[in-house]
Coordinates of C-alpha atoms in Angstrom, one line a residue:
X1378 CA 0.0 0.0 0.0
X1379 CA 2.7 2.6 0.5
X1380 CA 4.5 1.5 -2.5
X1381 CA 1.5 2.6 -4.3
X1382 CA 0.6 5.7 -3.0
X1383 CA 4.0 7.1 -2.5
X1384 CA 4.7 6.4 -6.5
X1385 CA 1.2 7.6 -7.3
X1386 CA 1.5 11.1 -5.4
X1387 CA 4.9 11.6 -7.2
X1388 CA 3.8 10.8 -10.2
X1389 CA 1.2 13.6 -9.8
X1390 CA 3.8 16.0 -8.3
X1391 CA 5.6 15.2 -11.5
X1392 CA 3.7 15.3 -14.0
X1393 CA 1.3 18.1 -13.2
X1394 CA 1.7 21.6 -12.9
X1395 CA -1.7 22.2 -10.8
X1396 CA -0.2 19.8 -8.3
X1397 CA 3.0 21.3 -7.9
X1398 CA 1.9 24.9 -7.4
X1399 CA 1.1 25.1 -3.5
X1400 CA -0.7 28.2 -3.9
X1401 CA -3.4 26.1 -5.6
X1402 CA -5.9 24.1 -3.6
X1403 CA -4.7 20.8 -5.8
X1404 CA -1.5 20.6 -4.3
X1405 CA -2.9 19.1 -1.4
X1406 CA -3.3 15.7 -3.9
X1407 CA 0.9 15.6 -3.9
X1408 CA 0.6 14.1 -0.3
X1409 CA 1.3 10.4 0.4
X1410 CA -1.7 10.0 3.6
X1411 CA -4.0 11.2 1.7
X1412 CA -3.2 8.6 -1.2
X1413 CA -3.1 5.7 1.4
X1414 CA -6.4 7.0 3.0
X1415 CA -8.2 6.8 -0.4
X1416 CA -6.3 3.7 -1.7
X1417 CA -7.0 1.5 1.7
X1418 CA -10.6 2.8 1.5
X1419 CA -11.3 1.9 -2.1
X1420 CA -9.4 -1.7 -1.0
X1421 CA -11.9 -1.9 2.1
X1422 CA -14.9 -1.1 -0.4
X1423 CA -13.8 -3.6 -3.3
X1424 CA -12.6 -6.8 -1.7
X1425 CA -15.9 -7.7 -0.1
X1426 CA -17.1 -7.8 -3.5
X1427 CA -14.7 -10.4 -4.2
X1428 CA -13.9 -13.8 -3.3
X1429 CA -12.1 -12.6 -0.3
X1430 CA -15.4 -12.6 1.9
X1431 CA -15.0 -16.0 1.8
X1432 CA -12.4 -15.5 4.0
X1433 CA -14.2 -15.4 6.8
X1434 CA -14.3 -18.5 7.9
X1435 CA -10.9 -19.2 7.7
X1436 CA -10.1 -17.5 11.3
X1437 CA -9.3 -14.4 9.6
X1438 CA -11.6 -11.9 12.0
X1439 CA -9.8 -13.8 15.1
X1440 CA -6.4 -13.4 13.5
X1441 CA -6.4 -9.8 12.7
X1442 CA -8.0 -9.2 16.0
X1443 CA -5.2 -10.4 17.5
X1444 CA -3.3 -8.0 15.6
X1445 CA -5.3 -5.6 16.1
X1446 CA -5.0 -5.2 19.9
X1447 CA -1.4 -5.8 19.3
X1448 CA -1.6 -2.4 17.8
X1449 CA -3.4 -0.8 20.0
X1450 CA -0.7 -2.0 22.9
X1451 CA 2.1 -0.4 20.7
X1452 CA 0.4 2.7 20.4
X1453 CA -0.7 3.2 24.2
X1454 CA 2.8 2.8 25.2
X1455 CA 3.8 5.8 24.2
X1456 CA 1.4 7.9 25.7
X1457 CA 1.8 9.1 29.0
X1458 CA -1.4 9.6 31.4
X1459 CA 0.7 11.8 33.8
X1460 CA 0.6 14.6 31.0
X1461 CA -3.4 13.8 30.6
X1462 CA -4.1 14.0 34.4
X1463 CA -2.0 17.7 34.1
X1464 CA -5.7 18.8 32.1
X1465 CA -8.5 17.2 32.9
X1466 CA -10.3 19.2 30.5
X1467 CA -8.8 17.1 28.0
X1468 CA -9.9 14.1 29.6
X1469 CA -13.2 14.8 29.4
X1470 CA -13.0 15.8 25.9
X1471 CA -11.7 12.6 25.0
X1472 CA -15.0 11.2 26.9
X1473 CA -16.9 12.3 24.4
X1474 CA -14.9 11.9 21.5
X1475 CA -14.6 8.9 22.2
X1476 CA -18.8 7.8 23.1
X1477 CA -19.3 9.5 19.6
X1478 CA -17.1 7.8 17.8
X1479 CA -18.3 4.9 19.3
X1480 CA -22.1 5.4 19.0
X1481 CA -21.6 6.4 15.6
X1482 CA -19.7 2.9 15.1
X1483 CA -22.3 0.7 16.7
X1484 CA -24.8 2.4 15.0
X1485 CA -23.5 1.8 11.5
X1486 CA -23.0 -1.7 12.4
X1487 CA -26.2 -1.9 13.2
X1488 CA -27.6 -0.5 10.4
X1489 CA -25.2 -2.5 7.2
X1490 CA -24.5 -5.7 9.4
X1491 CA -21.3 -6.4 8.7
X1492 CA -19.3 -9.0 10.4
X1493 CA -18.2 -7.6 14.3
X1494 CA -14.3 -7.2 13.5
X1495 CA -15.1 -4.8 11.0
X1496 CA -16.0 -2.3 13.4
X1497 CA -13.0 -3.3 15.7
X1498 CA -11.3 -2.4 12.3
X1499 CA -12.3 0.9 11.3
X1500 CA -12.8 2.1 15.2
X1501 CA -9.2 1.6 14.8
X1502 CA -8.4 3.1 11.2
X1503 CA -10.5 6.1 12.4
X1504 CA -8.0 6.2 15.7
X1505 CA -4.6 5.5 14.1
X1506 CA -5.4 8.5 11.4
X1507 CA -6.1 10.8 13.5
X1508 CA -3.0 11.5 15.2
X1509 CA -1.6 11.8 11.7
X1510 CA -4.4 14.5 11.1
X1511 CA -3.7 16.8 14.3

């Protein structure tokens, strides 16, 4: 995946003017994130369509939810909660952030009924682009 949207956002920083310019609202499409974001989603979108949903059977939402939590760990270890507990504004902030993002998640799931570790999935697609976004 980054292969492709590194050499896709360079080839547009190459070969077109509009892009290159940063004074023009385009230039924002020379950016490698924003390439990933729209290439993972059109993956995410496609592959159900595809022989891959068979898949599911074959342990794959217990694997990557392994993997999954994995992350999560990683990521968690490098915060530090003493520099949270400094503002507790922020705390509460996250709270709700957080009950949003959730109800909005459960709700969705509700609504399309897809399999359960696909909101474990984008829960955490949402989370792990957000920092990157800040």
């Amino acid at each position: 995946m980054h292969y492709l949207n590194t050499h896709f956002a360079s080839f547009l920083d190459n070969n077109f003017e509009v892009v290159r310019n940063k004074e023009k609202i385009l230039s924002s499409l020379r950016t490698d994130f924003l390439w990933m974001v729209v290439f993972a989603t059109a993956f995410g979108i496609i592959l159900p369509f595809t022989r891959t949903k068979n898949y599911e059977g074959a342990c794959s939402s217990k694997f990557g939810e392994r993997f999954i939590y994995i992350l999560a760990a990683t990521i968690s270890i490098q915060m530090g909660l003493t520099k949270a507990l400094e503002n507790p504004g922020l705390i509460a902030i996250g709270l709700i952030w957080i009950s949003i993002h959730g109800g909005l998640l459960i709700g969705v799931t509700k609504l399309i009924k897809p399999p359960y570790s696909f909101l474990e999935v984008g829960s955490q697609a949402n989370m792990d682009g957000l920092p990157q976004l800040l």
